[in-house]
Tab-separated table of C-alpha atoms and ligand atoms in Angstrom:
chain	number	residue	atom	x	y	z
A	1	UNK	CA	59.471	6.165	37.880
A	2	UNK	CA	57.924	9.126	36.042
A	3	UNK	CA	57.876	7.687	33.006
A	4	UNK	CA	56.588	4.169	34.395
A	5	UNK	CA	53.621	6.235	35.993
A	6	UNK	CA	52.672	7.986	33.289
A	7	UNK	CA	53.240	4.956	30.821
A	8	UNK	CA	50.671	3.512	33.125
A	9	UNK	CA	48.214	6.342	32.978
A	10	UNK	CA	48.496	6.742	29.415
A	11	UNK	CA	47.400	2.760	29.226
A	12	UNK	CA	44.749	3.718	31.740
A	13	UNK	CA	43.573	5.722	29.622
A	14	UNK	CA	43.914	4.094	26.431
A	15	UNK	CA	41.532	0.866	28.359
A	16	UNK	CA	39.499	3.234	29.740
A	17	UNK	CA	38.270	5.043	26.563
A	18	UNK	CA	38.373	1.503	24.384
A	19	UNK	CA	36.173	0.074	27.299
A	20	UNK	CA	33.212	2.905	27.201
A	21	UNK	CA	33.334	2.837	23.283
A	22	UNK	CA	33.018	-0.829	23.021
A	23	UNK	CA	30.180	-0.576	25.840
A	24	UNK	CA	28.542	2.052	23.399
A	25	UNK	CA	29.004	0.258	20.858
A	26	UNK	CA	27.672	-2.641	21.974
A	27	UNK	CA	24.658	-1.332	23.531
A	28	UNK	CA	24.156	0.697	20.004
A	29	UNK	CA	24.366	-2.401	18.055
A	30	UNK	CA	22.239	-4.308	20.934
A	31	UNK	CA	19.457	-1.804	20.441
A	32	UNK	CA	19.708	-1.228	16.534
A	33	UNK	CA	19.679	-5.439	16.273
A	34	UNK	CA	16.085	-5.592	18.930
A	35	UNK	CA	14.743	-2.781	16.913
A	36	UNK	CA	16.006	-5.307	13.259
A	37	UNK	CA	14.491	-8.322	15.037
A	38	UNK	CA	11.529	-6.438	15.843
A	39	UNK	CA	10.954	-5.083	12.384
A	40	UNK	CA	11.202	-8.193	10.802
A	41	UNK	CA	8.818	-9.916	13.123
A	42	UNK	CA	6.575	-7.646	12.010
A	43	UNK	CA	7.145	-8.011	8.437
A	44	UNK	CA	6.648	-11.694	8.807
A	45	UNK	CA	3.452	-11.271	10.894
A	46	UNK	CA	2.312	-9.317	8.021
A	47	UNK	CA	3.324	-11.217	5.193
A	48	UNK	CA	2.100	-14.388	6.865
A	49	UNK	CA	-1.560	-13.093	6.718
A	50	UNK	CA	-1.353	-10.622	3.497
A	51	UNK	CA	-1.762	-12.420	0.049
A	52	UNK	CA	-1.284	-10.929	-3.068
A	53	UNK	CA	-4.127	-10.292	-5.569
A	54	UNK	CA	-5.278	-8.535	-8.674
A	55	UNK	CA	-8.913	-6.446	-8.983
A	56	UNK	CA	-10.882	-8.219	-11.718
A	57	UNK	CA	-13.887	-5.894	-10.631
A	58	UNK	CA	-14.404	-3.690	-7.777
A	59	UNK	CA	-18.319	-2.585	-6.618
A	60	UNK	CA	-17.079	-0.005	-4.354
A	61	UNK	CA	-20.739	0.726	-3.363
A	62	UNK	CA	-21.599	-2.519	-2.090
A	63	UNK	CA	-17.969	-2.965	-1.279
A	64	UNK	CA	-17.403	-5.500	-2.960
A	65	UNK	CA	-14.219	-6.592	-4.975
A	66	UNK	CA	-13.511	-9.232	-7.695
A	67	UNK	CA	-9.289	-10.848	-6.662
A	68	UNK	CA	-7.869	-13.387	-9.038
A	69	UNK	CA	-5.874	-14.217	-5.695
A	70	UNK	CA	-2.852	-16.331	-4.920
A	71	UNK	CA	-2.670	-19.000	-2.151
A	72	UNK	CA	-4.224	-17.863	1.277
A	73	UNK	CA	-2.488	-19.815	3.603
A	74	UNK	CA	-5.010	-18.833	6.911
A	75	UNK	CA	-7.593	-20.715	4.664
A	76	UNK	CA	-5.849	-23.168	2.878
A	77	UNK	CA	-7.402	-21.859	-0.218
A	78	UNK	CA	-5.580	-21.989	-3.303
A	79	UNK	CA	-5.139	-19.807	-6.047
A	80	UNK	CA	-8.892	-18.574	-7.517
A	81	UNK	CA	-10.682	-15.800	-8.844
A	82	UNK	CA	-13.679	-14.998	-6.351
A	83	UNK	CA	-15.626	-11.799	-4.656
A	84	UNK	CA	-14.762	-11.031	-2.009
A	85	UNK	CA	-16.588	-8.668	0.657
A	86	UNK	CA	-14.719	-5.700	2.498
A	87	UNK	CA	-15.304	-5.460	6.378
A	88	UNK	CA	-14.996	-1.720	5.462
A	89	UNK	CA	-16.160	-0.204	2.059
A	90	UNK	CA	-13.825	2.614	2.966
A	91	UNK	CA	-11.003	0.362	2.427
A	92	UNK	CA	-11.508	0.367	-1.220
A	93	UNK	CA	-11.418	4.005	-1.924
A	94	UNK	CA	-8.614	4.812	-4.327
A	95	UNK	CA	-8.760	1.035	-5.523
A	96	UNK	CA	-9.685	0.367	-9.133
A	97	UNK	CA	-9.499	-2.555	-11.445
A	98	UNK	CA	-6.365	-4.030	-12.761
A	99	UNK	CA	-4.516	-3.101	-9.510
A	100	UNK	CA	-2.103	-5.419	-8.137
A	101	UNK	CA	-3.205	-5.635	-4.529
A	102	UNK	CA	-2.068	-7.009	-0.838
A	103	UNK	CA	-4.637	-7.958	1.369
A	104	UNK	CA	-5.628	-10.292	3.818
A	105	UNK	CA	-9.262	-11.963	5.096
A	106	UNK	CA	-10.622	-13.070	7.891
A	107	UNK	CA	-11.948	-16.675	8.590
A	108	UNK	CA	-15.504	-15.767	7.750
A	109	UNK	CA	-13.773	-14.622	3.885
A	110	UNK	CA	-14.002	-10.898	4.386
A	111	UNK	CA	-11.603	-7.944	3.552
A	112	UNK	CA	-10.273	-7.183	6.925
A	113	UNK	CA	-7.075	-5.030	4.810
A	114	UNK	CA	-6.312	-4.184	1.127
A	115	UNK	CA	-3.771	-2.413	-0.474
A	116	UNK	CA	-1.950	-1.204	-3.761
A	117	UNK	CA	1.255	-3.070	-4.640
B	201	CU	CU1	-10.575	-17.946	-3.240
């Protein structure tokens, strides 16, 4: 009888402690995948908009920047060399020419986000 009971405690036990760490392990891995899922949404949000570029040219004081620029998909424009206007001539600080770039523009065709490959 003592041994039964204590044979029974000792798989108590054993449930017990396999039980919490599979619920911690399963809300750790529930939280780490949200936060994945998350992060990735993100990334695709951003890489949806963002096209990639290189300066030709940059006019930092009249903010204004030369892209030989791939496809932008939120225009339907294909790939082209054009000038393109920044929303913010700040944004082009630290730029110069021959930089591959990321950015993305706004319907109206201006430079709502650049920045260095
Ligand atoms: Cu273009």
């Amino acid at each position: 009888m003592k041994n039964t009971m204590s044979t029974l405690l000792a798989t108590l036990a054993i449930v017990a402690s396999s039980t919490a760490f599979a619920a911690d392990d399963h809300a750790m891995h529930a939280a780490g995948h949200a936060g994945k899922e998350k992060a990735a949404d993100m990334n695709m949000q951003a890489n949806a908009d963002m096209t990639q570029g290189e300066i030709k040219k940059i006019d930092s004081k009249n903010g204004k920047v030369t892209l030989k620029h791939g496809e932008i998909k939120n225009l339907q424009m294909p790939p082209m060399t054009m000038v393109f206007t920044a929303k913010d001539k700040a944004q082009l600080d630290g730029l110069s020419k021959g930089d591959n770039v990321m950015f993305s523009v706004d319907k109206d065709m201006n430079l709502t986000h650049i920045q260095k490959q």
